[in-house]
Short mmCIF file of C-alpha atoms in Angstrom, two decimals:
data_model
loop_
_atom_site.label_atom_id
_atom_site.label_comp_id
_atom_site.label_asym_id
_atom_site.label_seq_id
_atom_site.Cartn_x
_atom_site.Cartn_y
_atom_site.Cartn_z
CA MET A 1 51.26 -16.79 -16.61
CA ARG A 2 48.35 -18.22 -14.62
CA GLN A 3 49.88 -17.03 -11.35
CA LEU A 4 50.37 -13.55 -12.82
CA LEU A 5 46.70 -13.36 -13.85
CA ILE A 6 45.61 -14.49 -10.37
CA LEU A 7 47.86 -11.83 -8.80
CA VAL A 8 46.48 -9.08 -11.06
CA PHE A 9 42.90 -10.14 -10.30
CA SER A 10 43.58 -10.24 -6.54
CA VAL A 11 45.18 -6.78 -6.53
CA SER A 12 42.21 -5.43 -8.50
CA ILE A 13 39.71 -6.85 -6.00
CA ILE A 14 41.69 -5.52 -3.04
CA GLN A 15 41.96 -2.11 -4.68
CA VAL A 16 38.21 -1.86 -5.23
CA TYR A 17 37.06 -3.05 -1.81
CA SER A 18 39.82 -1.57 0.36
CA GLN A 19 38.97 2.00 -0.59
CA GLU A 20 36.71 3.73 1.91
CA LYS A 21 33.93 5.38 -0.05
CA PRO A 22 32.40 8.59 1.35
CA ALA A 23 28.64 8.40 1.85
CA LEU A 24 26.38 10.68 -0.18
CA PRO A 25 23.39 12.31 1.59
CA LEU A 26 21.18 11.06 -1.27
CA GLU A 27 19.04 7.96 -1.09
CA GLY A 28 19.90 5.32 -3.68
CA ILE A 29 23.06 7.08 -4.89
CA SER A 30 26.60 6.16 -3.88
CA TYR A 31 30.11 6.84 -5.17
CA GLY A 32 31.46 4.16 -7.45
CA ALA A 33 27.99 3.09 -8.61
CA ALA A 34 27.72 1.89 -12.20
CA ARG A 35 25.63 3.49 -14.94
CA GLU A 36 23.50 0.33 -15.02
CA ASP A 37 22.39 0.97 -11.42
CA PHE A 38 20.25 3.91 -12.57
CA PRO A 39 17.18 4.29 -14.84
CA GLN A 40 17.86 3.67 -18.51
CA LYS A 41 15.76 6.72 -19.42
CA MET A 42 18.29 9.18 -17.99
CA LYS A 43 19.14 12.01 -20.39
CA ASP A 44 22.65 11.75 -21.80
CA ILE A 45 24.42 15.15 -21.81
CA SER A 46 27.97 13.80 -22.21
CA ASN A 47 30.60 15.58 -24.25
CA PRO A 48 31.06 13.46 -27.41
CA GLN A 49 34.78 14.26 -27.32
CA SER A 50 35.21 12.76 -23.85
CA TRP A 51 36.16 9.09 -23.64
CA GLU A 52 36.32 8.52 -19.89
CA GLU A 53 33.71 10.98 -18.56
CA THR A 54 29.97 10.67 -19.18
CA ARG A 55 27.13 12.82 -17.80
CA PHE A 56 23.46 12.02 -17.30
CA VAL A 57 20.44 13.84 -15.87
CA LEU A 58 18.02 11.90 -13.69
CA PRO A 59 14.40 12.05 -14.84
CA GLU A 60 13.14 12.75 -11.31
CA ASN A 61 14.03 15.42 -8.74
CA ARG A 62 15.98 14.54 -5.60
CA THR A 63 15.89 15.97 -2.09
CA VAL A 64 19.02 16.87 -0.15
CA PHE A 65 19.12 18.53 3.27
CA GLY A 66 15.40 19.19 2.96
CA LYS A 67 15.73 20.99 -0.38
CA THR A 68 14.37 19.62 -3.67
CA SER A 69 16.48 19.95 -6.80
CA SER A 70 15.18 21.10 -10.15
CA GLN A 71 17.87 18.98 -11.84
CA THR A 72 20.15 16.18 -10.65
CA GLU A 73 23.21 15.41 -12.77
CA LEU A 74 25.32 12.25 -12.38
CA VAL A 75 28.90 12.28 -13.64
CA PHE A 76 30.74 8.99 -14.29
CA TRP A 77 34.42 8.31 -14.84
CA ASN A 78 35.02 5.06 -16.69
CA LYS A 79 31.47 4.06 -15.72
CA ARG A 80 32.04 4.81 -12.00
CA LEU A 81 29.99 7.56 -10.36
CA TYR A 82 32.35 10.19 -8.98
CA GLN A 83 30.28 13.39 -8.95
CA VAL A 84 26.69 14.47 -8.32
CA ASN A 85 25.47 18.00 -9.17
CA LEU A 86 22.12 19.24 -7.89
CA THR A 87 20.51 22.51 -9.01
CA LEU A 88 18.63 24.17 -6.11
CA PRO A 89 16.93 27.53 -5.46
CA VAL A 90 19.40 30.39 -4.94
CA GLU A 91 17.58 31.45 -1.77
CA SER A 92 18.67 28.13 -0.20
CA TRP A 93 22.24 29.40 0.23
CA ASP A 94 21.99 30.24 3.93
CA ASP A 95 20.30 26.98 4.91
CA LEU A 96 22.58 24.82 2.79
CA SER A 97 25.84 26.51 3.83
CA ALA A 98 24.83 26.15 7.49
CA GLU A 99 24.06 22.46 6.97
CA LEU A 100 27.38 21.89 5.19
CA ASN A 101 29.22 23.65 8.03
CA ARG A 102 27.55 21.28 10.47
CA LYS A 103 28.22 18.15 8.43
CA TYR A 104 31.65 18.91 6.90
CA GLY A 105 33.11 21.55 9.23
CA GLN A 106 34.35 24.97 8.27
CA PRO A 107 34.73 25.57 4.51
CA SER A 108 38.18 25.64 2.94
CA SER A 109 37.05 28.72 1.01
CA VAL A 110 33.89 30.81 1.01
CA ASP A 111 32.53 33.97 -0.59
CA THR A 112 29.18 34.83 0.94
CA ALA A 113 28.54 37.75 -1.40
CA ALA A 114 29.07 35.60 -4.50
CA LYS A 115 27.37 32.62 -2.82
CA SER A 116 30.34 30.31 -3.34
CA GLY A 117 32.05 27.89 -0.99
CA ASN A 118 34.05 24.66 -0.83
CA TRP A 119 34.12 22.01 1.90
CA MET A 120 36.39 18.99 2.22
CA LYS A 121 36.03 15.88 4.35
CA GLY A 122 38.53 13.09 3.83
CA LYS A 123 38.53 12.22 0.13
CA GLU A 124 35.28 14.03 -0.63
CA THR A 125 34.90 17.59 -1.92
CA VAL A 126 31.64 19.52 -1.69
CA SER A 127 31.05 22.77 -3.59
CA LEU A 128 28.17 25.22 -3.40
CA TYR A 129 28.03 28.02 -5.96
CA ALA A 130 25.50 30.24 -7.68
CA LEU A 131 24.87 30.23 -11.43
CA SER A 132 22.29 31.91 -13.61
CA THR A 133 20.30 28.66 -13.56
CA GLY A 134 20.28 28.42 -9.76
CA LEU A 135 22.42 27.26 -6.86
CA VAL A 136 24.56 24.20 -7.65
CA LEU A 137 25.45 21.77 -4.88
CA SER A 138 28.21 19.45 -6.08
CA PHE A 139 29.52 16.32 -4.34
CA SER A 140 32.63 14.67 -5.77
CA ASP A 141 35.06 11.89 -4.91
CA ASP A 142 38.08 12.13 -7.21
CA THR A 143 39.52 8.84 -5.93
CA GLN A 144 37.01 7.20 -8.27
CA LYS A 145 39.11 8.59 -11.12
CA GLU A 146 42.19 6.69 -10.00
CA PHE A 147 43.32 3.77 -12.13
CA HIS A 148 41.45 0.48 -11.74
CA PHE A 149 42.42 -2.69 -13.60
CA SER A 150 38.87 -2.78 -14.95
CA ASP A 151 39.70 0.46 -16.81
CA LEU A 152 41.73 -1.66 -19.24
CA LEU A 153 38.48 -3.09 -20.60
CA HIS A 154 36.87 0.16 -21.73
CA GLY A 155 37.55 3.79 -22.54
CA VAL A 156 40.37 5.21 -24.63
CA LEU A 157 42.94 3.02 -22.83
CA PHE A 158 41.19 -0.09 -24.15
CA TYR A 159 41.49 1.11 -27.75
CA ILE A 160 45.14 2.06 -27.24
CA ILE A 161 45.92 -1.44 -25.96
CA ILE A 162 43.97 -3.07 -28.79
CA THR A 163 45.82 -0.92 -31.35
CA ILE A 164 49.27 -1.75 -29.92
CA VAL A 165 48.51 -5.47 -29.66
CA GLY A 166 46.98 -5.44 -33.15
CA LEU A 167 50.10 -3.81 -34.63
CA PHE A 168 52.35 -6.41 -33.00
CA VAL A 169 50.14 -9.24 -34.28
CA LEU A 170 50.03 -7.82 -37.81
CA ASN A 171 53.80 -7.31 -37.79
CA TRP A 172 54.34 -10.88 -36.60
CA LEU A 173 51.89 -12.26 -39.17
CA PHE A 174 53.47 -10.31 -42.03
CA ALA A 175 56.99 -11.46 -41.04
CA LYS A 176 55.74 -15.03 -40.68
CA LEU A 177 54.23 -15.02 -44.17
CA ILE A 178 57.33 -13.51 -45.75
CA THR A 179 59.82 -15.89 -44.12
CA SER A 180 57.70 -19.05 -44.58
CA TYR A 181 56.91 -18.57 -48.28
CA CYS A 182 58.55 -21.02 -50.67
CA LYS A 183 59.04 -19.71 -54.21
CA ARG A 184 59.48 -23.20 -55.65
CA CYS A 185 56.23 -24.86 -54.54
CA LYS A 186 54.30 -21.64 -53.85
CA THR A 187 53.36 -22.64 -50.29
CA PHE A 188 54.07 -21.33 -46.80
CA ASN A 189 56.13 -24.24 -45.51
CA MET A 190 59.60 -22.73 -45.08
CA GLU A 191 61.12 -23.30 -41.64
CA TRP A 192 64.17 -21.66 -40.12
CA THR A 193 67.03 -24.15 -39.74
CA SER A 194 70.23 -22.29 -38.88
CA VAL A 195 72.11 -19.00 -38.71
CA SER A 196 75.71 -18.28 -39.72
CA THR A 197 78.03 -15.28 -39.88
CA GLY A 198 80.73 -14.25 -42.33
CA ASN A 199 82.24 -11.52 -44.52
CA TYR A 200 83.82 -9.66 -41.60
CA LYS A 201 84.61 -6.09 -42.61
CA ASP A 202 85.35 -2.68 -41.12
CA TYR A 203 83.02 -0.16 -42.75
CA ASP A 204 84.39 2.80 -40.81
CA PRO A 205 86.60 4.94 -43.13
CA SER A 206 88.63 6.20 -40.17
CA PRO A 207 92.26 4.92 -40.40
CA LEU A 208 92.30 4.13 -36.66
CA SER A 209 89.03 2.20 -36.72
CA ALA A 210 88.98 -1.42 -35.61
CA SER A 211 85.22 -1.97 -35.61
CA MET A 212 84.51 -5.22 -37.43
CA HIS A 213 81.00 -6.11 -38.57
CA HIS A 214 79.79 -9.30 -40.17
CA ASP A 215 76.97 -10.42 -42.42
CA THR A 216 74.31 -12.66 -40.90
CA THR A 217 72.76 -15.45 -42.97
CA HIS A 218 69.55 -17.23 -41.96
CA ALA A 219 68.83 -20.56 -43.64
CA PHE A 220 65.28 -21.81 -44.27
CA LYS A 221 64.13 -25.17 -45.62
CA CYS A 222 60.74 -26.04 -47.11
CA LYS A 223 59.02 -28.96 -45.39
CA LYS A 224 57.11 -29.80 -48.55
CA CYS A 225 59.64 -29.71 -51.39
CA GLY A 226 62.97 -29.44 -49.56
CA HIS A 227 63.97 -26.15 -51.18
CA VAL A 228 66.60 -24.23 -49.18
CA ARG A 229 66.63 -20.45 -49.02
CA LYS A 230 69.30 -18.28 -47.43
CA ASP A 231 68.55 -14.70 -46.37
CA ARG A 232 71.69 -12.59 -45.89
CA TYR A 233 71.66 -9.42 -43.83
CA SER A 234 74.64 -7.14 -44.44
CA GLY A 235 76.77 -6.03 -41.52
CA PHE A 236 76.90 -2.60 -43.15
CA PHE A 237 73.43 -1.81 -41.82
CA SER A 238 74.45 -2.89 -38.34
CA TRP A 239 77.37 -0.45 -38.54
CA MET A 240 75.07 2.32 -39.78
CA ARG A 241 72.68 1.78 -36.85
CA SER A 242 75.57 1.92 -34.40
CA LYS A 243 76.50 5.39 -35.70
CA ASP A 244 73.14 6.89 -34.52
#
């Protein structure tokens, strides 16, 4: 078990540090950064229905390619920064598209009339598009949304794991209480001692059937008073399950 935990931890560390992270043209902001790396007074605009994705607006404006944003939005996936959206003046389209062409090469798609374009460089995607609120320049690295072992500790996956483990524990605890209870001394000291089979019978009504099933009996003995209890499980139910 210890070796397995060491292996999982090692793979997690290798996964995090072996990935080449694209560099953002924004001072103090990098892909994969944690929410705690930014001011606590950021405005939370996250969708309450979203478990993995959270969105925040920085309290101060940021400058990119010589243009100052009116709003800078940070988008996190499982507490890792994977997208930055900056709202800029619409008249910056020509300057920004030219700068993106220089930095990222020719766009994968562009519509000059609608002021919309997409650029890709390695694992990074850059989008520039016009909205009623202004021109949005979006940087994103979707590799940050890939599974990390640290994702098991938070988000909806964490609650799913806790629920499954909790159900197994409750099931085990309930079964333990039922099988260990002694009716004679009213304590939970019954221990399993043996198992035996008997009452072999063919429950299949078919005349050509030769499917024999047996009852299973588990014996328990109380450590405190010595009372013996035998729980018999009919082979009929085993035959019924085999018919499904």
